[in-house]
Amino acid sequence: MAQNTPDPDAPGGLSYRDAGVDIDAGNRLVDLIKPLVKATARPGAGADIGGFGGVFDLKAAGFVDPLLVATTDGVGTKLKIAIDTGVHDTIGIDLVAMCVNDLVVQGAEPLLFLDYFATGRLAPEVGAHIVAGIARACREAGCALIGGETAEMPGMYKDGDYDLAGFSMGAVERGQLLPRANVGPGDVILGLASAGVHSNGYSLVRRIVERSGLGWDAPAPFAPGRGLGAALLTPTRLYVRSVLAVIRETGAVKALAHITGGGLTENLPRVLPAGTVAAIDLDGLDVPPVFRWLASVGAVAPEEMLRAFNCGIGMAVVVAAADADTVAAAFAAAGESVTRLGVIAAGEGAARVSYSGTADFGFAA
């Protein structure tokens, strides 16, 4: 029996666009981002898109006996502020930074990056702004944007909503992986300043903003001359160039911790051996105004602030006491603001953080 072939152009016929997915919009986005992607090319990768997978040549990148290090992350509910304010050109920087900062703490050089962008209805220009931020951060971190995936999923996301995920791969020569095995009591902990809240704790941030009664376009109480939304969208600082430069220049970095969700409290112990305590002197911590405002408006306890946010320290560095001044000077020369946070002491059981002194979380408008 002959079968009739459905005619999608006939009255009542359905197309993929009728279901909410616009293939032409996807092709338009690819055309918009091709030059952005191409600009991230580096030795080992040409940064072309359109194939089924990206290729990276480790030998061409100069590695002899490398270990591969992989990371993946997102930017959490900071996305909601970008969506609500319509500011999409920096959130891609956050996406890359959250991944590559995790690579560099292991001594790895970021090599490649891929992104996943999911939305309810694809707006090519919005997608292009997001990818522009991704490409900008990839160039700064020295990694090639070699591919990604754009998913238009009506019914999963509301129109205007989107989600992002990133994946990064780096390499480090065998024997140079961090943390080193000789981290121990007597070592000094240095802190590198953050650019702000970075990309963690935004569910609490948004609750505090709601409590404040301020709109995203209101003047930011903690950042004169800036709107609240724009100030809270300040992108995550990229530490790749400075950290790799100091590792190679001094050879003295023993361990690094990217201070993300969990703050110093949860992240420092991840790179310390059992039987040690990171003794942090809070009197030396210069708490930026944004964290003092959040603590004051939200009535957030100091210990909760230190566990929820970076509180001004985006990266912690562990070095031998004899090398502390040299390493601090090298980071300062590389453009970082450096704080001496404390020392590693002997302890019992699992590694942990202890605090002395008092951090100033008071805010005066």
CSV table of C-alpha atoms in Angstrom, one decimal:
chain,number,residue,atom,x,y,z
A,1,MET,CA,0.0,0.0,0.0
A,2,ALA,CA,1.4,3.4,-0.9
A,3,GLN,CA,2.0,5.8,1.9
A,4,ASN,CA,1.4,9.5,1.7
A,5,THR,CA,4.4,11.8,2.4
A,6,PRO,CA,3.4,14.5,4.9
A,7,ASP,CA,3.6,18.0,3.5
A,8,PRO,CA,4.7,20.5,6.2
A,9,ASP,CA,3.5,23.3,4.0
A,10,ALA,CA,0.0,22.0,3.9
A,11,PRO,CA,-2.6,23.6,6.1
A,12,GLY,CA,-2.1,22.3,9.6
A,13,GLY,CA,1.4,21.0,8.8
A,14,LEU,CA,4.1,21.5,11.5
A,15,SER,CA,7.7,22.6,11.2
A,16,TYR,CA,10.6,22.7,13.7
A,17,ARG,CA,10.1,26.4,13.9
A,18,ASP,CA,6.5,25.9,14.9
A,19,ALA,CA,7.7,23.8,17.8
A,20,GLY,CA,9.9,26.8,18.9
A,21,VAL,CA,13.3,25.9,17.4
A,22,ASP,CA,14.7,28.2,14.8
A,23,ILE,CA,17.5,26.6,12.9
A,24,ASP,CA,18.1,29.8,10.9
A,25,ALA,CA,18.7,31.7,14.1
A,26,GLY,CA,21.3,29.1,15.1
A,27,ASN,CA,23.1,29.5,11.8
A,28,ARG,CA,22.9,33.3,12.3
A,29,LEU,CA,24.6,32.9,15.7
A,30,VAL,CA,27.4,30.8,14.2
A,31,ASP,CA,28.0,33.4,11.6
A,32,LEU,CA,28.2,36.1,14.3
A,33,ILE,CA,30.7,34.3,16.5
A,34,LYS,CA,33.0,32.8,13.9
A,35,PRO,CA,35.4,35.8,13.9
A,36,LEU,CA,35.3,35.9,17.8
A,37,VAL,CA,36.3,32.3,18.0
A,38,LYS,CA,39.0,32.6,15.3
A,39,ALA,CA,40.6,35.3,17.4
A,40,THR,CA,41.3,32.8,20.2
A,41,ALA,CA,43.6,30.7,18.1
A,42,ARG,CA,46.9,29.6,19.8
A,43,PRO,CA,49.7,27.2,19.1
A,44,GLY,CA,48.1,23.7,19.1
A,45,ALA,CA,44.7,24.8,18.0
A,46,GLY,CA,43.4,26.9,15.1
A,47,ALA,CA,40.1,27.7,16.9
A,48,ASP,CA,37.8,26.9,13.9
A,49,ILE,CA,34.2,25.8,14.6
A,50,GLY,CA,31.7,23.8,12.6
A,51,GLY,CA,33.1,20.3,12.9
A,52,PHE,CA,32.0,17.6,15.2
A,53,GLY,CA,34.9,18.0,17.6
A,54,GLY,CA,37.8,20.2,18.3
A,55,VAL,CA,41.4,19.0,18.0
A,56,PHE,CA,44.4,20.1,20.0
A,57,ASP,CA,48.1,19.3,19.3
A,58,LEU,CA,50.0,19.2,22.6
A,59,LYS,CA,53.3,18.8,20.8
A,60,ALA,CA,52.7,22.0,18.8
A,61,ALA,CA,51.9,23.7,22.1
A,62,GLY,CA,55.5,22.9,23.3
A,63,PHE,CA,54.8,20.1,25.8
A,64,VAL,CA,57.1,17.2,26.2
A,65,ASP,CA,55.7,14.9,28.9
A,66,PRO,CA,52.4,16.5,30.0
A,67,LEU,CA,49.6,15.6,32.3
A,68,LEU,CA,46.1,16.7,31.2
A,69,VAL,CA,43.9,18.6,33.7
A,70,ALA,CA,40.2,19.1,33.0
A,71,THR,CA,37.6,21.4,34.7
A,72,THR,CA,34.0,22.2,34.2
A,73,ASP,CA,31.8,24.9,35.8
A,74,GLY,CA,29.0,27.4,35.4
A,75,VAL,CA,28.2,30.8,36.8
A,76,GLY,CA,25.2,30.0,39.0
A,77,THR,CA,22.4,32.4,39.5
A,78,LYS,CA,24.6,35.4,38.6
A,79,LEU,CA,22.9,34.6,35.2
A,80,LYS,CA,19.6,35.9,36.6
A,81,ILE,CA,21.1,39.4,37.1
A,82,ALA,CA,22.5,39.4,33.5
A,83,ILE,CA,19.1,38.3,32.2
A,84,ASP,CA,17.1,40.8,34.3
A,85,THR,CA,19.4,43.7,33.4
A,86,GLY,CA,19.9,42.7,29.8
A,87,VAL,CA,23.7,43.0,30.2
A,88,HIS,CA,25.2,39.9,28.5
A,89,ASP,CA,28.7,40.9,27.5
A,90,THR,CA,30.6,40.0,30.7
A,91,ILE,CA,28.9,36.8,31.9
A,92,GLY,CA,31.0,34.8,29.4
A,93,ILE,CA,34.1,36.1,31.1
A,94,ASP,CA,32.8,34.6,34.4
A,95,LEU,CA,32.3,31.3,32.7
A,96,VAL,CA,35.8,31.0,31.4
A,97,ALA,CA,37.4,32.4,34.6
A,98,MET,CA,35.6,29.8,36.8
A,99,CYS,CA,37.1,27.0,34.7
A,100,VAL,CA,40.6,28.3,33.9
A,101,ASN,CA,41.3,29.6,37.5
A,102,ASP,CA,40.7,26.0,38.6
A,103,LEU,CA,43.2,24.8,36.1
A,104,VAL,CA,46.0,27.1,37.0
A,105,VAL,CA,45.9,26.3,40.7
A,106,GLN,CA,47.2,22.9,39.7
A,107,GLY,CA,50.0,24.5,37.8
A,108,ALA,CA,48.3,23.7,34.4
A,109,GLU,CA,48.4,26.1,31.4
A,110,PRO,CA,44.9,26.4,30.0
A,111,LEU,CA,44.8,25.2,26.4
A,112,LEU,CA,41.3,24.9,25.2
A,113,PHE,CA,37.7,25.8,26.1
A,114,LEU,CA,34.3,24.7,25.1
A,115,ASP,CA,30.9,26.2,26.1
A,116,TYR,CA,27.3,25.0,26.4
A,117,PHE,CA,24.6,27.6,25.9
A,118,ALA,CA,21.0,26.6,26.4
A,119,THR,CA,18.0,28.9,26.0
A,120,GLY,CA,14.3,28.8,25.5
A,121,ARG,CA,14.3,30.9,22.3
A,122,LEU,CA,17.5,31.8,20.6
A,123,ALA,CA,18.3,35.5,20.1
A,124,PRO,CA,21.5,35.5,18.0
A,125,GLU,CA,22.6,38.9,19.1
A,126,VAL,CA,22.4,38.0,22.8
A,127,GLY,CA,24.3,34.8,22.1
A,128,ALA,CA,26.9,36.8,20.2
A,129,HIS,CA,27.4,39.1,23.2
A,130,ILE,CA,27.8,36.1,25.5
A,131,VAL,CA,30.3,34.4,23.2
A,132,ALA,CA,32.2,37.7,22.8
A,133,GLY,CA,32.8,37.6,26.6
A,134,ILE,CA,33.9,34.0,26.4
A,135,ALA,CA,36.3,34.8,23.5
A,136,ARG,CA,37.7,37.8,25.3
A,137,ALA,CA,38.5,35.7,28.4
A,138,CYS,CA,39.9,32.9,26.4
A,139,ARG,CA,42.3,35.3,24.7
A,140,GLU,CA,43.4,36.7,28.1
A,141,ALA,CA,43.9,33.2,29.5
A,142,GLY,CA,45.7,32.0,26.4
A,143,CYS,CA,43.3,29.2,25.6
A,144,ALA,CA,41.6,28.5,22.3
A,145,LEU,CA,37.8,28.4,22.0
A,146,ILE,CA,37.6,25.3,19.9
A,147,GLY,CA,33.9,24.5,20.0
A,148,GLY,CA,30.7,24.4,21.9
A,149,GLU,CA,27.0,23.6,21.8
A,150,THR,CA,23.9,25.9,21.4
A,151,ALA,CA,20.6,24.3,22.5
A,152,GLU,CA,17.3,25.9,21.8
A,153,MET,CA,14.8,24.2,24.2
A,154,PRO,CA,11.3,25.8,24.3
A,155,GLY,CA,9.3,24.4,27.2
A,156,MET,CA,12.5,23.9,29.2
A,157,TYR,CA,13.4,27.6,29.5
A,158,LYS,CA,11.2,30.7,29.4
A,159,ASP,CA,11.8,33.1,26.6
A,160,GLY,CA,14.8,35.3,27.5
A,161,ASP,CA,16.2,32.8,30.0
A,162,TYR,CA,19.4,30.9,29.3
A,163,ASP,CA,22.0,28.7,31.1
A,164,LEU,CA,25.7,28.4,30.5
A,165,ALA,CA,28.3,25.7,31.2
A,166,GLY,CA,32.0,25.6,30.4
A,167,PHE,CA,34.6,23.0,30.0
A,168,SER,CA,38.4,23.6,29.9
A,169,MET,CA,41.5,21.5,29.4
A,170,GLY,CA,45.0,22.4,30.4
A,171,ALA,CA,48.4,20.7,30.6
A,172,VAL,CA,51.3,20.7,33.0
A,173,GLU,CA,54.6,18.9,32.6
A,174,ARG,CA,54.9,15.8,34.7
A,175,GLY,CA,56.6,16.7,38.1
A,176,GLN,CA,55.3,20.3,38.1
A,177,LEU,CA,51.7,19.5,39.2
A,178,LEU,CA,50.5,21.5,42.2
A,179,PRO,CA,50.1,21.3,45.2
A,180,ARG,CA,53.6,20.1,46.1
A,181,ALA,CA,54.1,17.3,48.6
A,182,ASN,CA,56.2,19.6,50.9
A,183,VAL,CA,53.4,21.9,52.0
A,184,GLY,CA,53.6,22.0,55.8
A,185,PRO,CA,53.8,24.0,59.0
A,186,GLY,CA,55.7,27.3,58.8
A,187,ASP,CA,54.6,28.0,55.2
A,188,VAL,CA,53.1,31.4,54.5
A,189,ILE,CA,49.7,32.1,53.0
A,190,LEU,CA,49.3,35.0,50.6
A,191,GLY,CA,46.1,36.3,49.2
A,192,LEU,CA,45.4,37.8,45.8
A,193,ALA,CA,42.6,40.3,45.7
A,194,SER,CA,39.3,39.5,44.0
A,195,ALA,CA,37.5,41.8,41.6
A,196,GLY,CA,34.3,41.5,43.7
A,197,VAL,CA,31.8,38.8,44.4
A,198,HIS,CA,33.0,36.8,41.3
A,199,SER,CA,30.6,34.0,40.5
A,200,ASN,CA,29.5,32.4,43.8
A,201,GLY,CA,26.9,33.2,46.4
A,202,TYR,CA,24.5,34.9,44.1
A,203,SER,CA,21.4,33.2,45.5
A,204,LEU,CA,22.2,34.9,48.8
A,205,VAL,CA,23.2,38.1,47.0
A,206,ARG,CA,19.8,38.3,45.2
A,207,ARG,CA,17.9,37.7,48.5
A,208,ILE,CA,19.9,40.5,50.1
A,209,VAL,CA,19.1,42.8,47.1
A,210,GLU,CA,15.4,41.9,47.4
A,211,ARG,CA,15.6,42.8,51.1
A,212,SER,CA,17.2,46.1,50.3
A,213,GLY,CA,14.3,47.1,48.1
A,214,LEU,CA,16.7,48.4,45.4
A,215,GLY,CA,16.2,47.8,41.7
A,216,TRP,CA,19.1,46.7,39.5
A,217,ASP,CA,19.2,50.2,38.0
A,218,ALA,CA,19.5,51.9,41.4
A,219,PRO,CA,22.9,53.5,42.3
A,220,ALA,CA,25.1,50.9,44.0
A,221,PRO,CA,25.6,52.0,47.6
A,222,PHE,CA,29.0,50.4,47.7
A,223,ALA,CA,30.2,51.6,44.2
A,224,PRO,CA,29.7,55.3,43.6
A,225,GLY,CA,28.8,56.1,40.0
A,226,ARG,CA,27.7,52.6,39.1
A,227,GLY,CA,24.3,51.0,39.0
A,228,LEU,CA,23.6,48.1,41.4
A,229,GLY,CA,23.2,45.5,38.7
A,230,ALA,CA,26.3,46.5,36.8
A,231,ALA,CA,28.4,46.6,39.9
A,232,LEU,CA,27.2,43.1,40.9
A,233,LEU,CA,28.0,41.8,37.4
A,234,THR,CA,31.7,42.8,37.7
A,235,PRO,CA,33.3,39.7,36.1
A,236,THR,CA,35.4,37.1,37.9
A,237,ARG,CA,39.1,38.0,37.9
A,238,LEU,CA,41.3,35.9,35.6
A,239,TYR,CA,44.5,34.9,37.5
A,240,VAL,CA,46.1,32.7,34.7
A,241,ARG,CA,48.8,35.1,33.4
A,242,SER,CA,50.0,36.3,36.7
A,243,VAL,CA,50.0,32.9,38.4
A,244,LEU,CA,51.8,31.1,35.5
A,245,ALA,CA,54.3,33.9,35.3
A,246,VAL,CA,55.1,33.8,39.0
A,247,ILE,CA,55.3,30.0,39.1
A,248,ARG,CA,57.8,30.0,36.2
A,249,GLU,CA,59.8,33.0,37.5
A,250,THR,CA,60.2,32.0,41.1
A,251,GLY,CA,59.7,28.3,41.2
A,252,ALA,CA,58.6,28.9,44.8
A,253,VAL,CA,54.8,28.4,44.7
A,254,LYS,CA,53.9,25.3,46.7
A,255,ALA,CA,50.1,25.4,46.5
A,256,LEU,CA,47.2,27.5,45.2
A,257,ALA,CA,43.5,27.6,46.1
A,258,HIS,CA,40.9,29.3,43.9
A,259,ILE,CA,38.5,30.9,46.5
A,260,THR,CA,35.0,30.2,45.2
A,261,GLY,CA,31.9,28.9,46.9
A,262,GLY,CA,32.9,28.0,50.4
A,263,GLY,CA,35.3,30.9,50.7
A,264,LEU,CA,38.6,30.5,52.4
A,265,THR,CA,37.0,28.2,55.0
A,266,GLU,CA,36.2,25.4,52.5
A,267,ASN,CA,38.7,26.0,49.7
A,268,LEU,CA,42.1,26.3,51.4
A,269,PRO,CA,41.9,22.9,53.1
A,270,ARG,CA,41.5,21.3,49.6
A,271,VAL,CA,45.2,21.9,48.9
A,272,LEU,CA,46.6,21.2,52.4
A,273,PRO,CA,47.8,17.9,53.8
A,274,ALA,CA,46.2,16.2,56.8
A,275,GLY,CA,47.6,17.4,60.1
A,276,THR,CA,47.7,21.1,59.2
A,277,VAL,CA,45.8,24.2,59.9
A,278,ALA,CA,45.6,27.4,57.8
A,279,ALA,CA,45.8,30.0,60.5
A,280,ILE,CA,44.3,33.2,59.0
A,281,ASP,CA,44.6,36.6,60.7
A,282,LEU,CA,41.4,38.5,59.8
A,283,ASP,CA,42.9,41.8,61.1
A,284,GLY,CA,44.9,41.9,57.9
A,285,LEU,CA,41.9,41.3,55.6
A,286,ASP,CA,40.7,44.4,53.8
A,287,VAL,CA,37.1,43.6,53.2
A,288,PRO,CA,35.8,45.4,50.0
A,289,PRO,CA,32.7,47.6,50.3
A,290,VAL,CA,30.5,45.2,48.4
A,291,PHE,CA,30.9,42.5,51.0
A,292,ARG,CA,30.4,45.0,53.9
A,293,TRP,CA,27.2,46.1,52.2
A,294,LEU,CA,26.0,42.6,51.7
A,295,ALA,CA,26.8,41.7,55.3
A,296,SER,CA,25.1,44.8,56.7
A,297,VAL,CA,21.9,44.7,54.7
A,298,GLY,CA,21.5,40.9,55.0
A,299,ALA,CA,22.5,40.8,58.6
A,300,VAL,CA,24.9,38.0,57.6
A,301,ALA,CA,27.1,36.7,60.4
A,302,PRO,CA,30.9,37.1,59.8
A,303,GLU,CA,31.5,33.3,59.8
A,304,GLU,CA,28.8,32.9,57.2
A,305,MET,CA,30.3,35.7,55.0
A,306,LEU,CA,33.6,33.9,55.1
A,307,ARG,CA,32.0,30.7,54.1
A,308,ALA,CA,29.7,32.0,51.4
A,309,PHE,CA,31.9,34.6,49.7
A,310,ASN,CA,35.5,35.2,48.8
A,311,CYS,CA,35.4,38.4,50.9
A,312,GLY,CA,38.1,40.1,48.8
A,313,ILE,CA,40.5,37.2,48.3
A,314,GLY,CA,40.1,35.4,44.9
A,315,MET,CA,43.2,33.2,45.1
A,316,ALA,CA,45.3,31.9,48.0
A,317,VAL,CA,49.0,31.1,47.5
A,318,VAL,CA,51.1,28.9,49.8
A,319,VAL,CA,54.9,29.5,49.8
A,320,ALA,CA,57.9,28.8,52.2
A,321,ALA,CA,58.4,31.6,54.7
A,322,ALA,CA,61.8,32.4,53.1
A,323,ASP,CA,60.2,32.9,49.7
A,324,ALA,CA,57.2,34.9,50.8
A,325,ASP,CA,58.5,38.4,50.1
A,326,THR,CA,60.0,37.4,46.7
A,327,VAL,CA,56.7,35.8,45.6
A,328,ALA,CA,54.6,38.7,46.9
A,329,ALA,CA,56.8,41.1,45.0
A,330,ALA,CA,56.5,39.0,41.8
A,331,PHE,CA,52.7,39.0,42.0
A,332,ALA,CA,52.6,42.7,42.6
A,333,ALA,CA,54.8,43.2,39.6
A,334,ALA,CA,52.4,41.1,37.6
A,335,GLY,CA,49.5,43.4,38.6
A,336,GLU,CA,48.0,41.6,41.6
A,337,SER,CA,47.2,43.2,44.9
A,338,VAL,CA,48.7,40.9,47.6
A,339,THR,CA,47.8,40.4,51.2
A,340,ARG,CA,49.7,38.3,53.8
A,341,LEU,CA,46.9,36.2,55.3
A,342,GLY,CA,48.6,33.9,57.7
A,343,VAL,CA,50.6,30.7,58.1
A,344,ILE,CA,50.3,27.0,58.0
A,345,ALA,CA,50.4,25.5,61.5
A,346,ALA,CA,50.5,21.9,62.8
A,347,GLY,CA,47.1,20.4,63.6
A,348,GLU,CA,45.3,17.1,64.0
A,349,GLY,CA,43.1,15.2,61.6
A,350,ALA,CA,41.8,16.7,58.4
A,351,ALA,CA,43.2,20.0,57.2
A,352,ARG,CA,41.1,23.0,58.2
A,353,VAL,CA,41.1,26.8,58.6
A,354,SER,CA,41.2,28.7,61.8
A,355,TYR,CA,40.6,32.4,62.2
A,356,SER,CA,42.0,35.0,64.6
A,357,GLY,CA,41.3,38.7,64.7
A,358,THR,CA,38.2,40.4,63.3
A,359,ALA,CA,37.2,41.2,59.8
A,360,ASP,CA,35.4,44.6,59.3
A,361,PHE,CA,32.0,43.8,57.8
A,362,GLY,CA,30.5,47.2,58.9
A,363,PHE,CA,29.1,49.4,56.2
A,364,ALA,CA,28.5,53.2,56.3
A,365,ALA,CA,26.5,54.6,53.4
